[in-house]
Amino acid sequence: MKISIIYHSESGNTREVAEIIKDGCLKVEKVEVKTMSIDEFEPEFINSSQTIILGSPTYSGDISWQLKSFLDQNKKIDYKGKLGAVFATENFIGGGADNALLTMISHLLVKGMLVYSAGAAAGHPYTHFGVVCIQAGSESQKERAAIFGRRIAQKTVELFK
């Protein structure tokens, strides 16, 4: 099973959270995971992936314009039928990361993906829309991100075995 984690990061915070999510995914057997910036993405790996996880910093209460442009204009990726999940970073509580998560979820749904977050069904920690970290994340936020990655990988194996 392959999982692609695609992100945009200017400060390095979103990249760091992507790596934490990757580490969580790798706790599940039979999973291969790659993190990649939108500037250096690998269409072949992404297209052979069963799951795509998107990540963005939050600017003005939404995703970065760079990720929006990537999602709107990139025609090299086939999203349909894949499992999708999202995460965001923000500089402070209330910075709009929940809105950024919903924007990314909208893009995934429009592209024909199944969206999964584990929500409240998997128990603590809850991830209703996805993971949010303040900057690169506190220790508890990093733990939440790793658990999120593990849960997404488990669902990938469950759905695509």
mmCIF file of C-alpha atoms in Angstrom:
data_model
loop_
_atom_site.group_PDB
_atom_site.id
_atom_site.type_symbol
_atom_site.label_atom_id
_atom_site.label_comp_id
_atom_site.label_asym_id
_atom_site.label_seq_id
_atom_site.Cartn_x
_atom_site.Cartn_y
_atom_site.Cartn_z
ATOM 1 C CA MET A 1 0.000 0.000 0.000
ATOM 2 C CA LYS A 2 1.289 3.435 -0.908
ATOM 3 C CA ILE A 3 0.534 6.726 0.796
ATOM 4 C CA SER A 4 1.547 10.099 -0.630
ATOM 5 C CA ILE A 5 1.777 13.076 1.705
ATOM 6 C CA ILE A 6 1.754 16.247 -0.391
ATOM 7 C CA TYR A 7 2.250 19.619 1.254
ATOM 8 C CA HIS A 8 3.229 23.245 0.818
ATOM 9 C CA SER A 9 5.527 24.759 3.440
ATOM 10 C CA GLU A 10 7.375 28.063 3.546
ATOM 11 C CA SER A 11 8.597 28.160 7.153
ATOM 12 C CA GLY A 12 9.182 24.402 7.452
ATOM 13 C CA ASN A 13 6.373 23.862 9.973
ATOM 14 C CA THR A 14 4.037 22.062 7.569
ATOM 15 C CA ARG A 15 6.926 19.945 6.256
ATOM 16 C CA GLU A 16 7.791 18.948 9.830
ATOM 17 C CA VAL A 17 4.199 17.906 10.566
ATOM 18 C CA ALA A 18 4.146 15.927 7.290
ATOM 19 C CA GLU A 19 7.165 13.953 8.511
ATOM 20 C CA ILE A 20 5.465 13.249 11.847
ATOM 21 C CA ILE A 21 2.371 11.962 10.028
ATOM 22 C CA LYS A 22 4.641 9.816 7.845
ATOM 23 C CA ASP A 23 6.251 8.308 10.962
ATOM 24 C CA GLY A 24 2.771 7.439 12.246
ATOM 25 C CA CYS A 25 1.845 5.821 8.929
ATOM 26 C CA LEU A 26 4.995 3.707 8.997
ATOM 27 C CA LYS A 27 3.873 2.057 12.246
ATOM 28 C CA VAL A 28 1.482 0.038 10.072
ATOM 29 C CA GLU A 29 2.852 -2.972 8.190
ATOM 30 C CA LYS A 30 2.642 -3.180 4.394
ATOM 31 C CA VAL A 31 2.711 0.601 3.956
ATOM 32 C CA GLU A 32 5.147 2.650 1.879
ATOM 33 C CA VAL A 33 4.989 6.407 2.455
ATOM 34 C CA LYS A 34 6.570 9.392 0.741
ATOM 35 C CA THR A 35 6.348 13.026 1.759
ATOM 36 C CA MET A 36 6.731 15.554 -1.025
ATOM 37 C CA SER A 37 6.493 19.268 -1.479
ATOM 38 C CA ILE A 38 4.220 20.582 -4.228
ATOM 39 C CA ASP A 39 7.441 21.937 -5.761
ATOM 40 C CA GLU A 40 9.024 18.471 -6.001
ATOM 41 C CA PHE A 41 6.131 16.041 -6.254
ATOM 42 C CA GLU A 42 6.336 12.602 -7.889
ATOM 43 C CA PRO A 43 3.298 11.970 -10.134
ATOM 44 C CA GLU A 44 4.189 8.297 -10.671
ATOM 45 C CA PHE A 45 4.279 7.527 -6.950
ATOM 46 C CA ILE A 46 1.156 9.581 -6.265
ATOM 47 C CA ASN A 47 -0.813 7.896 -9.050
ATOM 48 C CA SER A 48 0.159 4.456 -7.742
ATOM 49 C CA SER A 49 -0.831 5.445 -4.182
ATOM 50 C CA GLN A 50 -4.059 4.326 -2.581
ATOM 51 C CA THR A 51 -4.075 7.350 -0.260
ATOM 52 C CA ILE A 52 -3.200 11.029 -0.557
ATOM 53 C CA ILE A 53 -2.783 13.226 2.510
ATOM 54 C CA LEU A 54 -2.692 16.980 1.826
ATOM 55 C CA GLY A 55 -1.133 19.593 4.091
ATOM 56 C CA SER A 56 -1.069 23.372 4.033
ATOM 57 C CA PRO A 57 -0.056 26.306 6.159
ATOM 58 C CA THR A 58 -2.910 28.676 6.947
ATOM 59 C CA TYR A 59 -2.849 32.141 5.393
ATOM 60 C CA SER A 60 -5.694 34.602 5.913
ATOM 61 C CA GLY A 61 -7.810 31.778 7.309
ATOM 62 C CA ASP A 62 -7.417 29.399 4.363
ATOM 63 C CA ILE A 63 -4.935 27.222 2.442
ATOM 64 C CA SER A 64 -1.897 28.780 0.808
ATOM 65 C CA TRP A 65 -2.378 30.147 -2.692
ATOM 66 C CA GLN A 66 0.421 27.820 -3.821
ATOM 67 C CA LEU A 67 -1.476 24.688 -2.754
ATOM 68 C CA LYS A 68 -4.704 26.085 -4.228
ATOM 69 C CA SER A 69 -2.933 26.668 -7.547
ATOM 70 C CA PHE A 70 -1.424 23.162 -7.422
ATOM 71 C CA LEU A 71 -4.844 21.591 -6.831
ATOM 72 C CA ASP A 72 -6.541 23.712 -9.493
ATOM 73 C CA GLN A 73 -3.965 23.432 -12.257
ATOM 74 C CA ASN A 74 -2.070 20.163 -11.897
ATOM 75 C CA LYS A 75 -3.350 17.604 -14.398
ATOM 76 C CA LYS A 76 -0.696 14.929 -13.755
ATOM 77 C CA ILE A 77 -2.436 13.381 -10.752
ATOM 78 C CA ASP A 78 -5.383 10.970 -10.861
ATOM 79 C CA TYR A 79 -7.239 11.424 -7.570
ATOM 80 C CA LYS A 80 -10.430 9.460 -8.212
ATOM 81 C CA GLY A 81 -11.172 6.522 -5.934
ATOM 82 C CA LYS A 82 -8.276 7.197 -3.576
ATOM 83 C CA LEU A 83 -8.558 7.732 0.169
ATOM 84 C CA GLY A 84 -7.850 11.310 1.225
ATOM 85 C CA ALA A 85 -6.992 13.078 4.463
ATOM 86 C CA VAL A 86 -5.806 16.570 5.390
ATOM 87 C CA PHE A 87 -3.753 18.544 7.910
ATOM 88 C CA ALA A 88 -2.906 22.191 8.447
ATOM 89 C CA THR A 89 -0.582 24.398 10.425
ATOM 90 C CA GLU A 90 -1.328 27.858 11.754
ATOM 91 C CA ASN A 91 0.611 30.438 13.751
ATOM 92 C CA PHE A 92 -1.939 30.805 16.548
ATOM 93 C CA ILE A 93 -5.197 29.306 17.847
ATOM 94 C CA GLY A 94 -8.057 30.656 15.789
ATOM 95 C CA GLY A 95 -5.834 31.272 12.770
ATOM 96 C CA GLY A 96 -8.286 29.597 10.398
ATOM 97 C CA ALA A 97 -6.851 26.088 10.151
ATOM 98 C CA ASP A 98 -10.303 24.473 10.437
ATOM 99 C CA ASN A 99 -11.378 26.443 7.381
ATOM 100 C CA ALA A 100 -8.192 25.385 5.590
ATOM 101 C CA LEU A 101 -8.988 21.732 6.382
ATOM 102 C CA LEU A 102 -12.491 22.114 4.951
ATOM 103 C CA THR A 103 -11.134 23.775 1.808
ATOM 104 C CA MET A 104 -8.761 20.858 1.217
ATOM 105 C CA ILE A 105 -11.554 18.355 1.913
ATOM 106 C CA SER A 106 -13.699 20.142 -0.686
ATOM 107 C CA HIS A 107 -10.945 19.763 -3.273
ATOM 108 C CA LEU A 108 -10.575 16.051 -2.484
ATOM 109 C CA LEU A 109 -14.310 15.419 -2.776
ATOM 110 C CA VAL A 110 -14.590 17.306 -6.070
ATOM 111 C CA LYS A 111 -11.732 15.191 -7.435
ATOM 112 C CA GLY A 112 -13.632 11.976 -6.597
ATOM 113 C CA MET A 113 -11.787 10.931 -3.461
ATOM 114 C CA LEU A 114 -13.059 9.263 -0.303
ATOM 115 C CA VAL A 115 -12.254 11.409 2.743
ATOM 116 C CA TYR A 116 -11.321 9.953 6.124
ATOM 117 C CA SER A 117 -10.229 11.508 9.412
ATOM 118 C CA ALA A 118 -11.249 8.876 12.015
ATOM 119 C CA GLY A 119 -13.359 11.643 13.574
ATOM 120 C CA ALA A 120 -14.535 10.838 17.073
ATOM 121 C CA ALA A 121 -15.221 7.175 16.243
ATOM 122 C CA ALA A 122 -11.649 6.094 17.004
ATOM 123 C CA GLY A 123 -11.661 7.820 20.394
ATOM 124 C CA HIS A 124 -9.074 10.210 21.753
ATOM 125 C CA PRO A 125 -7.478 12.100 20.188
ATOM 126 C CA TYR A 126 -10.385 13.320 18.072
ATOM 127 C CA THR A 127 -9.629 14.484 14.542
ATOM 128 C CA HIS A 128 -12.950 15.686 13.186
ATOM 129 C CA PHE A 129 -11.672 17.197 9.924
ATOM 130 C CA GLY A 130 -7.963 16.459 10.154
ATOM 131 C CA VAL A 131 -4.939 17.460 12.209
ATOM 132 C CA VAL A 132 -4.088 21.044 13.168
ATOM 133 C CA CYS A 133 -0.763 22.095 14.663
ATOM 134 C CA ILE A 134 0.211 25.508 15.971
ATOM 135 C CA GLN A 135 3.432 26.216 14.050
ATOM 136 C CA ALA A 136 5.347 22.887 14.094
ATOM 137 C CA GLY A 137 3.148 21.602 16.926
ATOM 138 C CA SER A 138 3.310 21.169 20.677
ATOM 139 C CA GLU A 139 4.215 17.723 21.985
ATOM 140 C CA SER A 140 0.528 16.778 22.282
ATOM 141 C CA GLN A 141 -0.182 18.075 18.762
ATOM 142 C CA LYS A 142 2.755 16.084 17.385
ATOM 143 C CA GLU A 143 1.440 12.973 19.137
ATOM 144 C CA ARG A 144 -1.996 13.628 17.611
ATOM 145 C CA ALA A 145 -0.392 13.959 14.155
ATOM 146 C CA ALA A 146 1.435 10.633 14.536
ATOM 147 C CA ILE A 147 -1.754 8.883 15.686
ATOM 148 C CA PHE A 148 -3.615 10.458 12.747
ATOM 149 C CA GLY A 149 -0.996 9.027 10.369
ATOM 150 C CA ARG A 150 -1.307 5.565 11.908
ATOM 151 C CA ARG A 151 -5.104 5.659 11.656
ATOM 152 C CA ILE A 152 -5.020 6.753 8.020
ATOM 153 C CA ALA A 153 -2.552 3.966 7.193
ATOM 154 C CA GLN A 154 -4.725 1.409 9.003
ATOM 155 C CA LYS A 155 -7.774 2.538 7.020
ATOM 156 C CA THR A 156 -5.745 2.370 3.795
ATOM 157 C CA VAL A 157 -4.820 -1.257 4.458
ATOM 158 C CA GLU A 158 -8.382 -2.082 5.507
ATOM 159 C CA LEU A 159 -9.949 -0.589 2.370
ATOM 160 C CA PHE A 160 -7.414 -1.565 -0.280
ATOM 161 C CA LYS A 161 -6.098 -4.965 0.871
#
